[in-house]
Short mmCIF file of C-alpha atoms in Angstrom, two decimals:
data_model
loop_
_atom_site.label_atom_id
_atom_site.label_comp_id
_atom_site.label_asym_id
_atom_site.label_seq_id
_atom_site.Cartn_x
_atom_site.Cartn_y
_atom_site.Cartn_z
CA MET A 62 47.10 42.55 -45.61
CA ASP A 63 50.34 40.47 -46.27
CA ASP A 64 53.74 40.50 -44.90
CA ILE A 65 54.77 43.26 -46.95
CA ASP A 66 51.47 45.61 -47.18
CA ARG A 67 53.12 45.73 -43.49
CA ARG A 68 56.39 46.11 -44.01
CA ILE A 69 55.39 49.38 -46.58
CA LEU A 70 52.99 50.30 -43.55
CA LYS A 71 56.34 51.11 -41.39
CA LEU A 72 58.01 52.82 -43.17
CA LEU A 73 55.61 55.28 -44.07
CA GLN A 74 54.53 55.56 -40.56
CA GLU A 75 58.91 56.55 -39.75
CA ASP A 76 58.99 57.73 -43.13
CA VAL A 77 56.73 59.36 -45.23
CA ASP A 78 58.26 60.99 -47.54
CA LEU A 79 60.23 58.57 -48.29
CA PRO A 80 60.57 57.60 -52.47
CA VAL A 81 58.11 54.76 -54.50
CA ALA A 82 61.27 53.12 -55.54
CA GLU A 83 63.22 53.17 -51.87
CA VAL A 84 60.27 51.54 -50.41
CA ALA A 85 59.71 49.01 -53.17
CA GLU A 86 63.58 48.80 -52.27
CA ARG A 87 62.65 48.43 -48.98
CA VAL A 88 60.33 45.51 -49.13
CA GLY A 89 61.13 43.33 -52.31
CA LEU A 90 58.97 44.88 -55.01
CA SER A 91 59.23 46.99 -58.40
CA ALA A 92 58.39 50.69 -57.67
CA SER A 93 54.61 50.29 -59.87
CA PRO A 94 53.31 47.30 -57.72
CA CYS A 95 54.85 49.04 -54.90
CA TRP A 96 53.54 52.80 -55.59
CA ARG A 97 49.32 50.26 -56.43
CA ARG A 98 50.37 49.04 -53.14
CA ILE A 99 50.11 52.38 -50.96
CA GLN A 100 47.26 53.19 -53.23
CA LYS A 101 45.04 50.60 -52.30
CA LEU A 102 45.94 51.08 -48.33
CA GLU A 103 45.24 54.39 -49.15
CA ALA A 104 41.50 53.93 -50.48
CA GLU A 105 41.02 51.43 -48.35
CA GLY A 106 41.49 54.26 -45.08
CA ILE A 107 44.46 52.63 -43.19
CA ILE A 108 46.25 55.22 -44.76
CA GLU A 109 44.27 57.95 -44.18
CA ARG A 110 46.21 61.11 -43.91
CA ARG A 111 49.55 62.36 -44.50
CA VAL A 112 50.87 65.18 -42.33
CA ALA A 113 53.66 66.59 -40.85
CA LEU A 114 55.02 66.22 -37.08
CA LEU A 115 55.33 69.16 -35.46
CA ASN A 116 58.40 69.82 -32.86
CA PRO A 117 56.52 71.04 -29.64
CA GLU A 118 59.24 72.87 -28.39
CA LYS A 119 60.37 75.21 -31.94
CA MET A 120 56.49 75.33 -31.32
CA ASN A 121 56.35 76.35 -27.63
CA VAL A 122 54.21 74.58 -26.34
CA GLY A 123 56.32 71.92 -24.13
CA VAL A 124 53.96 71.54 -21.48
CA THR A 125 51.07 68.60 -21.81
CA VAL A 126 48.77 68.41 -19.36
CA PHE A 127 46.05 65.30 -18.47
CA VAL A 128 42.71 66.02 -18.02
CA ALA A 129 40.59 63.88 -16.20
CA ILE A 130 37.32 64.67 -16.13
CA ARG A 131 34.11 63.05 -14.58
CA THR A 132 30.64 64.47 -15.32
CA SER A 133 27.64 63.40 -13.23
CA GLN A 134 25.31 64.47 -16.64
CA HIS A 135 25.98 61.17 -18.97
CA ASP A 136 22.86 61.97 -21.43
CA GLU A 137 23.58 62.16 -25.56
CA LYS A 138 22.48 65.89 -25.20
CA TRP A 139 25.35 67.19 -23.25
CA LEU A 140 27.49 64.52 -24.90
CA LYS A 141 27.31 65.95 -28.33
CA ASP A 142 27.60 69.87 -26.26
CA PHE A 143 30.63 68.07 -24.05
CA ALA A 144 32.17 67.47 -28.11
CA GLN A 145 31.57 69.97 -29.63
CA LYS A 146 33.28 73.45 -27.19
CA VAL A 147 35.25 70.84 -26.64
CA THR A 148 37.24 70.58 -29.78
CA ARG A 149 37.31 73.48 -30.13
CA ILE A 150 39.80 74.06 -28.07
CA PRO A 151 43.10 73.95 -29.96
CA GLU A 152 45.42 73.13 -26.98
CA VAL A 153 43.15 70.52 -27.03
CA VAL A 154 44.78 67.61 -29.36
CA GLU A 155 43.92 64.11 -27.66
CA LEU A 156 40.24 63.99 -26.43
CA TYR A 157 38.84 60.18 -25.17
CA ARG A 158 35.24 58.99 -23.55
CA MET A 159 37.10 56.44 -20.91
CA SER A 160 35.76 53.30 -18.52
CA GLY A 161 35.83 53.12 -15.57
CA GLU A 162 35.86 55.88 -12.40
CA ILE A 163 37.30 58.94 -15.56
CA ASP A 164 34.96 60.13 -17.44
CA TYR A 165 36.64 61.54 -20.71
CA MET A 166 40.10 61.99 -20.49
CA MET A 167 42.32 64.94 -22.79
CA ARG A 168 46.06 66.00 -23.61
CA VAL A 169 46.21 69.77 -23.92
CA VAL A 170 49.80 70.97 -25.33
CA VAL A 171 49.76 74.83 -23.63
CA PRO A 172 54.17 77.25 -23.41
CA ASP A 173 53.44 77.17 -19.31
CA ILE A 174 50.97 76.52 -16.41
CA ARG A 175 49.57 79.46 -16.87
CA ALA A 176 47.99 78.46 -20.66
CA TYR A 177 46.97 75.58 -19.49
CA ASP A 178 44.80 78.19 -16.70
CA ASP A 179 43.33 79.65 -19.60
CA VAL A 180 42.02 76.80 -21.46
CA TYR A 181 41.62 74.93 -17.55
CA LYS A 182 38.48 77.83 -17.42
CA ARG A 183 36.99 78.47 -21.32
CA LEU A 184 36.56 74.13 -20.49
CA ILE A 185 34.72 75.27 -17.13
CA ALA A 186 32.80 77.93 -19.00
CA ALA A 187 31.53 75.11 -21.89
CA VAL A 188 29.23 72.93 -19.53
CA PRO A 189 28.90 71.28 -16.53
CA LEU A 190 31.19 69.33 -15.13
CA PHE A 191 31.44 67.54 -12.06
CA ASP A 192 35.12 67.42 -11.32
CA VAL A 193 38.26 68.29 -13.16
CA SER A 194 41.90 66.59 -12.48
CA SER A 195 44.24 67.58 -14.11
CA SER A 196 48.35 65.88 -14.08
CA PHE A 197 51.43 67.95 -15.20
CA ALA A 198 53.51 65.56 -17.75
CA MET A 199 56.96 65.95 -16.26
CA GLU A 200 58.72 64.14 -18.76
CA ALA A 201 58.17 62.21 -21.71
CA ILE A 202 59.54 59.20 -22.19
CA LYS A 203 57.62 57.66 -25.10
CA TYR A 204 55.87 59.12 -27.80
CA THR A 205 54.32 57.77 -31.26
CA THR A 206 52.15 58.13 -33.62
CA ALA A 207 53.14 55.32 -35.22
CA LEU A 208 50.66 51.56 -34.54
CA PRO A 209 51.99 48.63 -34.48
CA VAL A 210 50.91 47.31 -37.24
CA ASP A 211 51.63 42.85 -36.85
CA TYR A 212 48.26 43.14 -35.66
CA ALA A 213 46.45 44.32 -38.87
CA PRO A 214 44.42 40.97 -40.60
#
């Protein structure tokens, strides 16, 4: 991956609907070589997919909750069951296995506290958990889906 690929990726992360000709012009290529580079980035899995980002407020899910989970069970069967059940909860938009004192961290989006309580009840009914701690985001100071491209090999 070279500097031109990185610049292409930066542009596409900002606006995937940019015409190839405009991307090409901005990175100093003609359209055909630029298109080939984009196709190669997709074939290599660097560009995984193209999606629409929705406005959470307009979708009535403007409340973000970070949920820290601890469990006393750390076997493969429990993890598989937990992952299958939690990933089926549509309000859970991110789920991570963590190091340290917290075993799992989730980001949940809901319209209000009552809706989060419903998610919480579904979560604790799904699998045995040792501790669930929820924190409500007061303000999103920075939110982006764009990854830094300067570290790409």
